[in-house]
Amino acid sequence: MTTNDPVSRLVQAWAAFDESLRSGSGFDEPAYDALTAALRGCATAWARLEAVPRLGANVLVDIFPATEANAALYGGEAADRIVRAAYELHALAGRCVELPEGQG
């Protein structure tokens, strides 16, 4: 795995976004944008694969519950933005594992 492959980009983007929330630094828009771009990249890269890479699957499993849980560290609009992001990330994660047309 290199630093330029889809899984590496996803792991790095997720770590940066999650850390900004967990540390109390707030919602980091550039980190969020990098994460959504990485998820879109994985969806494209994995579209024809029979299985997704294990490390990528690990991030996909954690992305919604961890993001939603971080909302409890904040209040008001900040918490609302984090919850909205959790659902947006959940939808993008779903695109990473959707089956091709005609399967499933």
GROMACS .gro file of C-alpha atoms in nm, residues 38-72:
model
   35
   38ALA     CA    1  -1.129   0.979  -0.070
   39LEU     CA    2  -1.459   0.795  -0.030
   40ARG     CA    3  -1.560   0.885  -0.385
   41GLY     CA    4  -1.221   0.764  -0.505
   42CYS     CA    5  -1.268   0.433  -0.325
   43ALA     CA    6  -1.616   0.391  -0.471
   44THR     CA    7  -1.470   0.428  -0.819
   45ALA     CA    8  -1.164   0.212  -0.754
   46TRP     CA    9  -1.363  -0.065  -0.589
   47ALA     CA   10  -1.661  -0.067  -0.828
   48ARG     CA   11  -1.556  -0.387  -1.006
   49LEU     CA   12  -1.385  -0.566  -0.718
   50GLU     CA   13  -1.539  -0.875  -0.562
   51ALA     CA   14  -1.429  -0.758  -0.216
   52VAL     CA   15  -1.302  -0.434  -0.070
   53PRO     CA   16  -0.963  -0.417   0.103
   54ARG     CA   17  -0.985  -0.506   0.470
   55LEU     CA   18  -0.834  -0.177   0.593
   56GLY     CA   19  -1.082   0.016   0.381
   57ALA     CA   20  -1.369  -0.191   0.519
   58ASN     CA   21  -1.248  -0.111   0.871
   59VAL     CA   22  -1.286   0.262   0.803
   60LEU     CA   23  -1.626   0.214   0.638
   61VAL     CA   24  -1.755   0.028   0.943
   62ASP     CA   25  -1.637   0.296   1.187
   63ILE     CA   26  -1.714   0.611   0.992
   64PHE     CA   27  -2.080   0.661   1.088
   65PRO     CA   28  -2.083   0.560   1.456
   66ALA     CA   29  -1.757   0.740   1.535
   67THR     CA   30  -1.863   1.060   1.362
   68GLU     CA   31  -2.208   1.058   1.519
   69ALA     CA   32  -2.063   0.989   1.864
   70ASN     CA   33  -1.829   1.287   1.830
   71ALA     CA   34  -2.133   1.516   1.801
   72ALA     CA   35  -2.186   1.465   2.176
   0.00000   0.00000   0.00000
